[in-house]
Amino acid sequence: MSQYDVIIIGAGPGGYVSAIRCAQLGLKTAVVEGRETLGGTCLNVGCIPSKALLHASHQLHEAEHNFATMGLKVAAPKVDWKTMLGYKQDVIDGNTKGIEFLFKKNKIDWIKGWASIPAAGKVQVGDTTYDAKNIVIASGSEPSALPGVEVDEKTVVTSTGALALGSIPKSMIVIGAGVIGLELGSVYKRLGTEVTVVEFLDVITPGMDGEVQKTFQRMLKKQGLSFVMGAAVQKVEKGKGGNSVTYKLRKNDKEETISAEVVLVATGRRPFTEGLGLDKLGIDLTKRGQIATNGHYATNIPGIYAIGDAIEGPMLAHKAEDEGMAVAEILAGQKGHVNYDVIPGVIYTHPEVASVGKTEEQLKEEGRAYKVGKFSFMGNGRAKAVFAGDGFVKIIADAATDRVLGCHIIGPAAGDLIHEICVGMEFGAAAEDIARTCHAHPTFSEAVREAALACGDGPIHS
Ligand code: FAD
Ligand code: NAI
């Protein structure tokens, strides 16, 4: 029997970051993880492996399309899929072992196995019961099931299967034009697969700025991805020639069927809370099955907290990490806090897409007066030098005060550029503050400054 200040269930970005912060703040901390390795969905079957494959396939694209223009003559590149998967696994291993090292360094106990909570203050793993003053549930999420679709993770796959296919398929149908569908669809398109994306709505990446959605879809089509929009998938059936997907077009109720070697189901994720014993404990859930928490990550049962994908809010690794730090600070008697108005979202396609804060659509709905400053990467010398002139930066500022309310970028290094705006928003910056900040030349970040200038007297290079 061991007594801990905190036991965290789950070693994903929420759980492992929380554990490190708890230990740094002097709390005796243990983490229970059922997987063989630390790091959760993100490091094992999510963010990290998908970025490794995005990187490798982008290098292939560069070699095929841009090397010759720059005077680099190489033989036609060939894909060795087994080696590419090996590289992806090495990247995963390096990262998960890194977390093990950090646990040892911070004297965090890793309890291996699946946890349940028999009562407040008690965590059971196998036959052992551990005592904890506080318990943090960071059990993450799993792919949502789609009625009429049976996943075998071989030819009808979720993202997990798509990251480890036996071979590169000739054709793939992606169900859902959200983040997973477009990132992994891009990977396979670049590797030579015919990719068709079937989406329920009339737009891709729901919730994103409308102008970005249109530009993004245009760029993806140019890259060779096909789209069937406004189509509700009814069923997936296995046949001799592959898998057939039947969908109903929402505009006329017409049913159509298309086939492909592999079907990727990417229609969202749901909280994973199986086996924890939440029912017996009487922990409140939201209507969508998330663990209900107050503003301080406390559930309705004293001493039990929850963070990350298992609670409401965007299912993002950095959101889970920030909540992990905040709950640790709260448990240590400090004032942990997450600013949900400034959580960036990034899609790691090529080009990248990044956003933070309000979209024009949201502001219109709220009836708020705003102004828009936009700048095309065509006017950015660095972007033109690296074949990345397609795309733009759009800053939205309050019409009266000039305060930055949101930013939407599609273009080179968008996922890094967005953080200038995040920091600015945290400090309550006006667009003019960004416009008056000297930006190094030649950098992509000059496009952000130009968009800020466009909120005032106008950009220089357009
Ligand atoms: P998780 O990472 O899901 O970790 C939860 C852990 O808890 C798991 O390891 C699980 O085994 C363990 N666990 C659950 N129940 C128990 C139990 N009872 N006992 C013991 N252990 C338990 N987000 C981004 O921000 N950027 C990205 O680029 C990105 N890419 C993604 C790509 C893909 C393909 C996917 C699927 C997701 C991606 N995400 C990305 C989302 C991101 O992975 C999640 O938001 C993040 O992992 C959530 O962290 P978490 O700690 O809440 O949960
Ligand atoms: P998602 O919610 O982003 O997209 C799902 C899409 O599927 C939506 O466009 C939806 O309209 C569509 N859809 C739903 N039912 C359908 C049906 N029956 N037929 C056709 N289309 C249908 O979910 P996704 O892509 O599965 O990602 C899950 C989570 O993982 C997201 O919340 C995301 O935040 C996270 N993630 C984040 C990444 C990043 O930050 N770069 C990368 C990958 C995942």
JSON list of C-alpha atoms in Angstrom, two decimals, residues 104-317:
[
{"chain": "A", "resi": 104, "resn": "LYS", "atom": "CA", "xyz": [12.96, 9.18, -13.52]},
{"chain": "A", "resi": 105, "resn": "LYS", "atom": "CA", "xyz": [14.53, 12.63, -13.34]},
{"chain": "A", "resi": 106, "resn": "ASN", "atom": "CA", "xyz": [11.48, 13.99, -11.50]},
{"chain": "A", "resi": 107, "resn": "LYS", "atom": "CA", "xyz": [11.07, 10.88, -9.28]},
{"chain": "A", "resi": 108, "resn": "ILE", "atom": "CA", "xyz": [7.62, 10.06, -10.66]},
{"chain": "A", "resi": 109, "resn": "ASP", "atom": "CA", "xyz": [6.49, 6.45, -10.18]},
{"chain": "A", "resi": 110, "resn": "TRP", "atom": "CA", "xyz": [5.11, 4.74, -13.29]},
{"chain": "A", "resi": 111, "resn": "ILE", "atom": "CA", "xyz": [2.53, 2.16, -12.21]},
{"chain": "A", "resi": 112, "resn": "LYS", "atom": "CA", "xyz": [2.07, -0.18, -15.18]},
{"chain": "A", "resi": 113, "resn": "GLY", "atom": "CA", "xyz": [-1.46, -1.44, -15.84]},
{"chain": "A", "resi": 114, "resn": "TRP", "atom": "CA", "xyz": [-5.06, -0.32, -16.21]},
{"chain": "A", "resi": 115, "resn": "ALA", "atom": "CA", "xyz": [-6.51, 1.68, -13.33]},
{"chain": "A", "resi": 116, "resn": "SER", "atom": "CA", "xyz": [-9.94, 1.84, -11.81]},
{"chain": "A", "resi": 117, "resn": "ILE", "atom": "CA", "xyz": [-11.17, 4.09, -9.01]},
{"chain": "A", "resi": 118, "resn": "PRO", "atom": "CA", "xyz": [-13.01, 1.98, -6.40]},
{"chain": "A", "resi": 119, "resn": "ALA", "atom": "CA", "xyz": [-13.58, 5.07, -4.20]},
{"chain": "A", "resi": 120, "resn": "ALA", "atom": "CA", "xyz": [-12.34, 8.64, -3.81]},
{"chain": "A", "resi": 121, "resn": "GLY", "atom": "CA", "xyz": [-8.72, 8.47, -2.64]},
{"chain": "A", "resi": 122, "resn": "LYS", "atom": "CA", "xyz": [-8.18, 4.92, -3.98]},
{"chain": "A", "resi": 123, "resn": "VAL", "atom": "CA", "xyz": [-6.74, 3.73, -7.27]},
{"chain": "A", "resi": 124, "resn": "GLN", "atom": "CA", "xyz": [-6.72, 0.04, -8.09]},
{"chain": "A", "resi": 125, "resn": "VAL", "atom": "CA", "xyz": [-4.30, -1.51, -10.57]},
{"chain": "A", "resi": 126, "resn": "GLY", "atom": "CA", "xyz": [-4.52, -5.30, -10.83]},
{"chain": "A", "resi": 127, "resn": "ASP", "atom": "CA", "xyz": [-4.57, -6.63, -7.27]},
{"chain": "A", "resi": 128, "resn": "THR", "atom": "CA", "xyz": [-2.96, -3.57, -5.72]},
{"chain": "A", "resi": 129, "resn": "THR", "atom": "CA", "xyz": [-4.78, -0.60, -4.27]},
{"chain": "A", "resi": 130, "resn": "TYR", "atom": "CA", "xyz": [-2.92, 2.70, -3.98]},
{"chain": "A", "resi": 131, "resn": "ASP", "atom": "CA", "xyz": [-3.94, 5.61, -1.76]},
{"chain": "A", "resi": 132, "resn": "ALA", "atom": "CA", "xyz": [-3.89, 9.15, -3.11]},
{"chain": "A", "resi": 133, "resn": "LYS", "atom": "CA", "xyz": [-4.98, 12.48, -1.62]},
{"chain": "A", "resi": 134, "resn": "ASN", "atom": "CA", "xyz": [-5.99, 13.50, -5.14]},
{"chain": "A", "resi": 135, "resn": "ILE", "atom": "CA", "xyz": [-6.68, 11.62, -8.38]},
{"chain": "A", "resi": 136, "resn": "VAL", "atom": "CA", "xyz": [-6.42, 13.20, -11.84]},
{"chain": "A", "resi": 137, "resn": "ILE", "atom": "CA", "xyz": [-8.14, 11.36, -14.70]},
{"chain": "A", "resi": 138, "resn": "ALA", "atom": "CA", "xyz": [-6.25, 11.97, -17.96]},
{"chain": "A", "resi": 139, "resn": "SER", "atom": "CA", "xyz": [-7.52, 8.91, -19.81]},
{"chain": "A", "resi": 140, "resn": "GLY", "atom": "CA", "xyz": [-7.80, 10.61, -23.21]},
{"chain": "A", "resi": 141, "resn": "SER", "atom": "CA", "xyz": [-9.92, 9.61, -26.17]},
{"chain": "A", "resi": 142, "resn": "GLU", "atom": "CA", "xyz": [-10.54, 6.95, -28.82]},
{"chain": "A", "resi": 143, "resn": "PRO", "atom": "CA", "xyz": [-11.94, 7.07, -32.38]},
{"chain": "A", "resi": 144, "resn": "SER", "atom": "CA", "xyz": [-15.74, 7.45, -32.53]},
{"chain": "A", "resi": 145, "resn": "ALA", "atom": "CA", "xyz": [-17.57, 4.53, -34.08]},
{"chain": "A", "resi": 146, "resn": "LEU", "atom": "CA", "xyz": [-19.56, 5.15, -37.26]},
{"chain": "A", "resi": 147, "resn": "PRO", "atom": "CA", "xyz": [-22.80, 3.16, -37.56]},
{"chain": "A", "resi": 148, "resn": "GLY", "atom": "CA", "xyz": [-22.65, 0.66, -40.44]},
{"chain": "A", "resi": 149, "resn": "VAL", "atom": "CA", "xyz": [-18.86, 0.58, -40.43]},
{"chain": "A", "resi": 150, "resn": "GLU", "atom": "CA", "xyz": [-16.81, -2.24, -38.95]},
{"chain": "A", "resi": 151, "resn": "VAL", "atom": "CA", "xyz": [-13.16, -1.31, -38.42]},
{"chain": "A", "resi": 152, "resn": "ASP", "atom": "CA", "xyz": [-10.57, -4.12, -38.75]},
{"chain": "A", "resi": 153, "resn": "GLU", "atom": "CA", "xyz": [-7.50, -1.79, -38.70]},
{"chain": "A", "resi": 154, "resn": "LYS", "atom": "CA", "xyz": [-6.25, -3.52, -41.87]},
{"chain": "A", "resi": 155, "resn": "THR", "atom": "CA", "xyz": [-8.30, -2.25, -44.80]},
{"chain": "A", "resi": 156, "resn": "VAL", "atom": "CA", "xyz": [-11.01, -0.39, -42.88]},
{"chain": "A", "resi": 157, "resn": "VAL", "atom": "CA", "xyz": [-8.96, 1.66, -40.49]},
{"chain": "A", "resi": 158, "resn": "THR", "atom": "CA", "xyz": [-8.97, 4.47, -37.99]},
{"chain": "A", "resi": 159, "resn": "SER", "atom": "CA", "xyz": [-5.94, 6.75, -37.77]},
{"chain": "A", "resi": 160, "resn": "THR", "atom": "CA", "xyz": [-4.17, 4.06, -35.73]},
{"chain": "A", "resi": 161, "resn": "GLY", "atom": "CA", "xyz": [-4.34, 1.52, -38.58]},
{"chain": "A", "resi": 162, "resn": "ALA", "atom": "CA", "xyz": [-3.63, 4.20, -41.19]},
{"chain": "A", "resi": 163, "resn": "LEU", "atom": "CA", "xyz": [-0.30, 4.94, -39.48]},
{"chain": "A", "resi": 164, "resn": "ALA", "atom": "CA", "xyz": [0.82, 1.31, -39.91]},
{"chain": "A", "resi": 165, "resn": "LEU", "atom": "CA", "xyz": [-0.63, -0.06, -43.16]},
{"chain": "A", "resi": 166, "resn": "GLY", "atom": "CA", "xyz": [1.04, -3.19, -44.55]},
{"chain": "A", "resi": 167, "resn": "SER", "atom": "CA", "xyz": [1.68, -1.45, -47.87]},
{"chain": "A", "resi": 168, "resn": "ILE", "atom": "CA", "xyz": [0.89, 1.81, -49.62]},
{"chain": "A", "resi": 169, "resn": "PRO", "atom": "CA", "xyz": [-2.64, 1.31, -51.03]},
{"chain": "A", "resi": 170, "resn": "LYS", "atom": "CA", "xyz": [-3.51, 2.11, -54.64]},
{"chain": "A", "resi": 171, "resn": "SER", "atom": "CA", "xyz": [-6.68, 3.84, -53.51]},
{"chain": "A", "resi": 172, "resn": "MET", "atom": "CA", "xyz": [-8.14, 5.18, -50.27]},
{"chain": "A", "resi": 173, "resn": "ILE", "atom": "CA", "xyz": [-11.49, 6.64, -49.26]},
{"chain": "A", "resi": 174, "resn": "VAL", "atom": "CA", "xyz": [-11.26, 8.98, -46.31]},
{"chain": "A", "resi": 175, "resn": "ILE", "atom": "CA", "xyz": [-14.52, 9.45, -44.42]},
{"chain": "A", "resi": 176, "resn": "GLY", "atom": "CA", "xyz": [-14.45, 12.92, -42.82]},
{"chain": "A", "resi": 177, "resn": "ALA", "atom": "CA", "xyz": [-12.67, 16.06, -44.05]},
{"chain": "A", "resi": 178, "resn": "GLY", "atom": "CA", "xyz": [-11.46, 16.99, -40.57]},
{"chain": "A", "resi": 179, "resn": "VAL", "atom": "CA", "xyz": [-7.92, 17.24, -39.28]},
{"chain": "A", "resi": 180, "resn": "ILE", "atom": "CA", "xyz": [-7.07, 13.53, -39.29]},
{"chain": "A", "resi": 181, "resn": "GLY", "atom": "CA", "xyz": [-8.62, 12.88, -42.70]},
{"chain": "A", "resi": 182, "resn": "LEU", "atom": "CA", "xyz": [-6.78, 15.73, -44.39]},
{"chain": "A", "resi": 183, "resn": "GLU", "atom": "CA", "xyz": [-3.40, 15.15, -42.72]},
{"chain": "A", "resi": 184, "resn": "LEU", "atom": "CA", "xyz": [-3.34, 11.40, -43.40]},
{"chain": "A", "resi": 185, "resn": "GLY", "atom": "CA", "xyz": [-5.08, 11.82, -46.77]},
{"chain": "A", "resi": 186, "resn": "SER", "atom": "CA", "xyz": [-2.22, 14.17, -47.75]},
{"chain": "A", "resi": 187, "resn": "VAL", "atom": "CA", "xyz": [0.38, 11.63, -46.64]},
{"chain": "A", "resi": 188, "resn": "TYR", "atom": "CA", "xyz": [-1.04, 8.89, -48.85]},
{"chain": "A", "resi": 189, "resn": "LYS", "atom": "CA", "xyz": [-1.74, 11.18, -51.80]},
{"chain": "A", "resi": 190, "resn": "ARG", "atom": "CA", "xyz": [1.94, 12.21, -51.79]},
{"chain": "A", "resi": 191, "resn": "LEU", "atom": "CA", "xyz": [2.93, 8.54, -51.65]},
{"chain": "A", "resi": 192, "resn": "GLY", "atom": "CA", "xyz": [0.92, 7.85, -54.81]},
{"chain": "A", "resi": 193, "resn": "THR", "atom": "CA", "xyz": [-2.47, 6.70, -53.49]},
{"chain": "A", "resi": 194, "resn": "GLU", "atom": "CA", "xyz": [-5.68, 7.90, -55.19]},
{"chain": "A", "resi": 195, "resn": "VAL", "atom": "CA", "xyz": [-7.45, 9.66, -52.31]},
{"chain": "A", "resi": 196, "resn": "THR", "atom": "CA", "xyz": [-11.16, 10.51, -52.21]},
{"chain": "A", "resi": 197, "resn": "VAL", "atom": "CA", "xyz": [-12.50, 12.37, -49.20]},
{"chain": "A", "resi": 198, "resn": "VAL", "atom": "CA", "xyz": [-16.21, 11.97, -48.37]},
{"chain": "A", "resi": 199, "resn": "GLU", "atom": "CA", "xyz": [-17.52, 14.70, -46.07]},
{"chain": "A", "resi": 200, "resn": "PHE", "atom": "CA", "xyz": [-20.96, 15.14, -44.49]},
{"chain": "A", "resi": 201, "resn": "LEU", "atom": "CA", "xyz": [-20.89, 18.96, -44.56]},
{"chain": "A", "resi": 202, "resn": "ASP", "atom": "CA", "xyz": [-20.47, 21.29, -47.54]},
{"chain": "A", "resi": 203, "resn": "VAL", "atom": "CA", "xyz": [-17.18, 22.60, -46.17]},
{"chain": "A", "resi": 204, "resn": "ILE", "atom": "CA", "xyz": [-13.96, 20.97, -45.00]},
{"chain": "A", "resi": 205, "resn": "THR", "atom": "CA", "xyz": [-12.52, 21.45, -41.47]},
{"chain": "A", "resi": 206, "resn": "PRO", "atom": "CA", "xyz": [-15.73, 22.66, -39.78]},
{"chain": "A", "resi": 207, "resn": "GLY", "atom": "CA", "xyz": [-15.34, 25.65, -37.50]},
{"chain": "A", "resi": 208, "resn": "MET", "atom": "CA", "xyz": [-12.41, 27.12, -39.39]},
{"chain": "A", "resi": 209, "resn": "ASP", "atom": "CA", "xyz": [-12.45, 30.58, -41.02]},
{"chain": "A", "resi": 210, "resn": "GLY", "atom": "CA", "xyz": [-14.56, 30.34, -44.20]},
{"chain": "A", "resi": 211, "resn": "GLU", "atom": "CA", "xyz": [-12.00, 31.99, -46.48]},
{"chain": "A", "resi": 212, "resn": "VAL", "atom": "CA", "xyz": [-9.30, 29.61, -45.22]},
{"chain": "A", "resi": 213, "resn": "GLN", "atom": "CA", "xyz": [-11.62, 26.61, -45.74]},
{"chain": "A", "resi": 214, "resn": "LYS", "atom": "CA", "xyz": [-12.14, 27.54, -49.41]},
{"chain": "A", "resi": 215, "resn": "THR", "atom": "CA", "xyz": [-8.45, 28.26, -50.11]},
{"chain": "A", "resi": 216, "resn": "PHE", "atom": "CA", "xyz": [-7.40, 25.09, -48.28]},
{"chain": "A", "resi": 217, "resn": "GLN", "atom": "CA", "xyz": [-9.79, 22.90, -50.27]},
{"chain": "A", "resi": 218, "resn": "ARG", "atom": "CA", "xyz": [-8.67, 24.49, -53.54]},
{"chain": "A", "resi": 219, "resn": "MET", "atom": "CA", "xyz": [-5.03, 23.76, -52.67]},
{"chain": "A", "resi": 220, "resn": "LEU", "atom": "CA", "xyz": [-5.78, 20.16, -51.68]},
{"chain": "A", "resi": 221, "resn": "LYS", "atom": "CA", "xyz": [-7.68, 19.62, -54.95]},
{"chain": "A", "resi": 222, "resn": "LYS", "atom": "CA", "xyz": [-4.67, 21.02, -56.83]},
{"chain": "A", "resi": 223, "resn": "GLN", "atom": "CA", "xyz": [-2.55, 18.44, -55.01]},
{"chain": "A", "resi": 224, "resn": "GLY", "atom": "CA", "xyz": [-4.84, 15.74, -56.42]},
{"chain": "A", "resi": 225, "resn": "LEU", "atom": "CA", "xyz": [-7.22, 14.93, -53.55]},
{"chain": "A", "resi": 226, "resn": "SER", "atom": "CA", "xyz": [-10.84, 14.40, -54.68]},
{"chain": "A", "resi": 227, "resn": "PHE", "atom": "CA", "xyz": [-13.82, 15.44, -52.58]},
{"chain": "A", "resi": 228, "resn": "VAL", "atom": "CA", "xyz": [-17.42, 14.29, -52.31]},
{"chain": "A", "resi": 229, "resn": "MET", "atom": "CA", "xyz": [-19.12, 16.97, -50.22]},
{"chain": "A", "resi": 230, "resn": "GLY", "atom": "CA", "xyz": [-22.49, 16.97, -48.46]},
{"chain": "A", "resi": 231, "resn": "ALA", "atom": "CA", "xyz": [-22.46, 13.18, -48.27]},
{"chain": "A", "resi": 232, "resn": "ALA", "atom": "CA", "xyz": [-23.58, 11.17, -45.24]},
{"chain": "A", "resi": 233, "resn": "VAL", "atom": "CA", "xyz": [-21.86, 7.79, -45.19]},
{"chain": "A", "resi": 234, "resn": "GLN", "atom": "CA", "xyz": [-24.35, 4.95, -44.68]},
{"chain": "A", "resi": 235, "resn": "LYS", "atom": "CA", "xyz": [-22.20, 1.83, -44.72]},
{"chain": "A", "resi": 236, "resn": "VAL", "atom": "CA", "xyz": [-18.89, 0.29, -45.65]},
{"chain": "A", "resi": 237, "resn": "GLU", "atom": "CA", "xyz": [-18.88, -3.21, -47.16]},
{"chain": "A", "resi": 238, "resn": "LYS", "atom": "CA", "xyz": [-16.05, -5.57, -47.90]},
{"chain": "A", "resi": 239, "resn": "GLY", "atom": "CA", "xyz": [-15.92, -6.97, -51.42]},
{"chain": "A", "resi": 240, "resn": "LYS", "atom": "CA", "xyz": [-13.49, -8.76, -53.73]},
{"chain": "A", "resi": 241, "resn": "GLY", "atom": "CA", "xyz": [-12.08, -5.61, -55.25]},
{"chain": "A", "resi": 242, "resn": "GLY", "atom": "CA", "xyz": [-11.73, -3.75, -51.96]},
{"chain": "A", "resi": 243, "resn": "ASN", "atom": "CA", "xyz": [-14.15, -1.90, -49.73]},
{"chain": "A", "resi": 244, "resn": "SER", "atom": "CA", "xyz": [-17.23, -0.08, -50.94]},
{"chain": "A", "resi": 245, "resn": "VAL", "atom": "CA", "xyz": [-18.53, 3.04, -49.26]},
{"chain": "A", "resi": 246, "resn": "THR", "atom": "CA", "xyz": [-22.17, 3.97, -49.69]},
{"chain": "A", "resi": 247, "resn": "TYR", "atom": "CA", "xyz": [-23.22, 7.52, -48.93]},
{"chain": "A", "resi": 248, "resn": "LYS", "atom": "CA", "xyz": [-26.38, 9.58, -49.33]},
{"chain": "A", "resi": 249, "resn": "LEU", "atom": "CA", "xyz": [-26.05, 13.04, -50.89]},
{"chain": "A", "resi": 250, "resn": "ARG", "atom": "CA", "xyz": [-27.78, 15.48, -48.59]},
{"chain": "A", "resi": 251, "resn": "LYS", "atom": "CA", "xyz": [-28.99, 17.79, -51.40]},
{"chain": "A", "resi": 252, "resn": "ASN", "atom": "CA", "xyz": [-31.13, 15.15, -53.19]},
{"chain": "A", "resi": 253, "resn": "ASP", "atom": "CA", "xyz": [-31.07, 12.03, -50.97]},
{"chain": "A", "resi": 254, "resn": "LYS", "atom": "CA", "xyz": [-29.41, 10.11, -53.83]},
{"chain": "A", "resi": 255, "resn": "GLU", "atom": "CA", "xyz": [-27.38, 7.09, -52.76]},
{"chain": "A", "resi": 256, "resn": "GLU", "atom": "CA", "xyz": [-24.02, 6.44, -54.41]},
{"chain": "A", "resi": 257, "resn": "THR", "atom": "CA", "xyz": [-21.34, 3.82, -53.87]},
{"chain": "A", "resi": 258, "resn": "ILE", "atom": "CA", "xyz": [-17.60, 4.12, -54.47]},
{"chain": "A", "resi": 259, "resn": "SER", "atom": "CA", "xyz": [-14.82, 1.62, -53.77]},
{"chain": "A", "resi": 260, "resn": "ALA", "atom": "CA", "xyz": [-11.20, 1.66, -52.68]},
{"chain": "A", "resi": 261, "resn": "GLU", "atom": "CA", "xyz": [-8.52, -0.66, -51.34]},
{"chain": "A", "resi": 262, "resn": "VAL", "atom": "CA", "xyz": [-8.50, 1.07, -47.94]},
{"chain": "A", "resi": 263, "resn": "VAL", "atom": "CA", "xyz": [-11.11, 3.11, -46.07]},
{"chain": "A", "resi": 264, "resn": "LEU", "atom": "CA", "xyz": [-9.98, 5.52, -43.37]},
{"chain": "A", "resi": 265, "resn": "VAL", "atom": "CA", "xyz": [-12.70, 6.44, -40.88]},
{"chain": "A", "resi": 266, "resn": "ALA", "atom": "CA", "xyz": [-11.89, 9.90, -39.49]},
{"chain": "A", "resi": 267, "resn": "THR", "atom": "CA", "xyz": [-15.19, 11.19, -38.17]},
{"chain": "A", "resi": 268, "resn": "GLY", "atom": "CA", "xyz": [-14.08, 12.41, -34.76]},
{"chain": "A", "resi": 269, "resn": "ARG", "atom": "CA", "xyz": [-12.99, 11.05, -31.40]},
{"chain": "A", "resi": 270, "resn": "ARG", "atom": "CA", "xyz": [-14.82, 10.46, -28.11]},
{"chain": "A", "resi": 271, "resn": "PRO", "atom": "CA", "xyz": [-13.60, 10.41, -24.49]},
{"chain": "A", "resi": 272, "resn": "PHE", "atom": "CA", "xyz": [-12.12, 7.10, -23.33]},
{"chain": "A", "resi": 273, "resn": "THR", "atom": "CA", "xyz": [-13.28, 6.32, -19.78]},
{"chain": "A", "resi": 274, "resn": "GLU", "atom": "CA", "xyz": [-13.87, 2.56, -19.98]},
{"chain": "A", "resi": 275, "resn": "GLY", "atom": "CA", "xyz": [-12.96, 0.52, -16.93]},
{"chain": "A", "resi": 276, "resn": "LEU", "atom": "CA", "xyz": [-12.46, 3.49, -14.60]},
{"chain": "A", "resi": 277, "resn": "GLY", "atom": "CA", "xyz": [-15.66, 2.74, -12.69]},
{"chain": "A", "resi": 278, "resn": "LEU", "atom": "CA", "xyz": [-17.10, 6.24, -13.15]},
{"chain": "A", "resi": 279, "resn": "ASP", "atom": "CA", "xyz": [-20.68, 4.91, -13.01]},
{"chain": "A", "resi": 280, "resn": "LYS", "atom": "CA", "xyz": [-20.24, 3.30, -9.62]},
{"chain": "A", "resi": 281, "resn": "LEU", "atom": "CA", "xyz": [-18.50, 6.40, -8.28]},
{"chain": "A", "resi": 282, "resn": "GLY", "atom": "CA", "xyz": [-21.34, 8.59, -9.54]},
{"chain": "A", "resi": 283, "resn": "ILE", "atom": "CA", "xyz": [-19.12, 10.94, -11.53]},
{"chain": "A", "resi": 284, "resn": "ASP", "atom": "CA", "xyz": [-21.18, 13.33, -13.65]},
{"chain": "A", "resi": 285, "resn": "LEU", "atom": "CA", "xyz": [-20.74, 13.22, -17.42]},
{"chain": "A", "resi": 286, "resn": "THR", "atom": "CA", "xyz": [-21.77, 15.79, -20.03]},
{"chain": "A", "resi": 287, "resn": "LYS", "atom": "CA", "xyz": [-24.33, 14.92, -22.73]},
{"chain": "A", "resi": 288, "resn": "ARG", "atom": "CA", "xyz": [-21.42, 14.06, -25.04]},
{"chain": "A", "resi": 289, "resn": "GLY", "atom": "CA", "xyz": [-19.91, 11.58, -22.57]},
{"chain": "A", "resi": 290, "resn": "GLN", "atom": "CA", "xyz": [-17.11, 13.84, -21.37]},
{"chain": "A", "resi": 291, "resn": "ILE", "atom": "CA", "xyz": [-16.25, 13.95, -17.67]},
{"chain": "A", "resi": 292, "resn": "ALA", "atom": "CA", "xyz": [-17.98, 17.07, -16.30]},
{"chain": "A", "resi": 293, "resn": "THR", "atom": "CA", "xyz": [-15.64, 19.44, -14.46]},
{"chain": "A", "resi": 294, "resn": "ASN", "atom": "CA", "xyz": [-15.91, 22.90, -12.94]},
{"chain": "A", "resi": 295, "resn": "GLY", "atom": "CA", "xyz": [-13.57, 25.75, -13.92]},
{"chain": "A", "resi": 296, "resn": "HIS", "atom": "CA", "xyz": [-10.85, 24.16, -11.77]},
{"chain": "A", "resi": 297, "resn": "TYR", "atom": "CA", "xyz": [-10.92, 20.65, -13.30]},
{"chain": "A", "resi": 298, "resn": "ALA", "atom": "CA", "xyz": [-12.72, 19.23, -10.25]},
{"chain": "A", "resi": 299, "resn": "THR", "atom": "CA", "xyz": [-15.39, 16.60, -10.86]},
{"chain": "A", "resi": 300, "resn": "ASN", "atom": "CA", "xyz": [-18.47, 16.38, -8.63]},
{"chain": "A", "resi": 301, "resn": "ILE", "atom": "CA", "xyz": [-16.58, 13.89, -6.40]},
{"chain": "A", "resi": 302, "resn": "PRO", "atom": "CA", "xyz": [-14.17, 15.68, -4.02]},
{"chain": "A", "resi": 303, "resn": "GLY", "atom": "CA", "xyz": [-10.51, 14.81, -4.67]},
{"chain": "A", "resi": 304, "resn": "ILE", "atom": "CA", "xyz": [-11.11, 13.59, -8.24]},
{"chain": "A", "resi": 305, "resn": "TYR", "atom": "CA", "xyz": [-10.10, 15.83, -11.13]},
{"chain": "A", "resi": 306, "resn": "ALA", "atom": "CA", "xyz": [-10.09, 15.38, -14.91]},
{"chain": "A", "resi": 307, "resn": "ILE", "atom": "CA", "xyz": [-8.24, 16.98, -17.84]},
{"chain": "A", "resi": 308, "resn": "GLY", "atom": "CA", "xyz": [-7.45, 16.65, -21.55]},
{"chain": "A", "resi": 309, "resn": "ASP", "atom": "CA", "xyz": [-9.46, 14.81, -24.20]},
{"chain": "A", "resi": 310, "resn": "ALA", "atom": "CA", "xyz": [-11.59, 13.17, -21.48]},
{"chain": "A", "resi": 311, "resn": "ILE", "atom": "CA", "xyz": [-13.22, 16.54, -20.65]},
{"chain": "A", "resi": 312, "resn": "GLU", "atom": "CA", "xyz": [-14.83, 19.18, -22.87]},
{"chain": "A", "resi": 313, "resn": "GLY", "atom": "CA", "xyz": [-12.96, 21.52, -25.21]},
{"chain": "A", "resi": 314, "resn": "PRO", "atom": "CA", "xyz": [-10.80, 20.97, -28.27]},
{"chain": "A", "resi": 315, "resn": "MET", "atom": "CA", "xyz": [-9.09, 17.58, -28.44]},
{"chain": "A", "resi": 316, "resn": "LEU", "atom": "CA", "xyz": [-5.57, 18.94, -28.76]},
{"chain": "A", "resi": 317, "resn": "ALA", "atom": "CA", "xyz": [-2.33, 17.87, -27.13]}
]
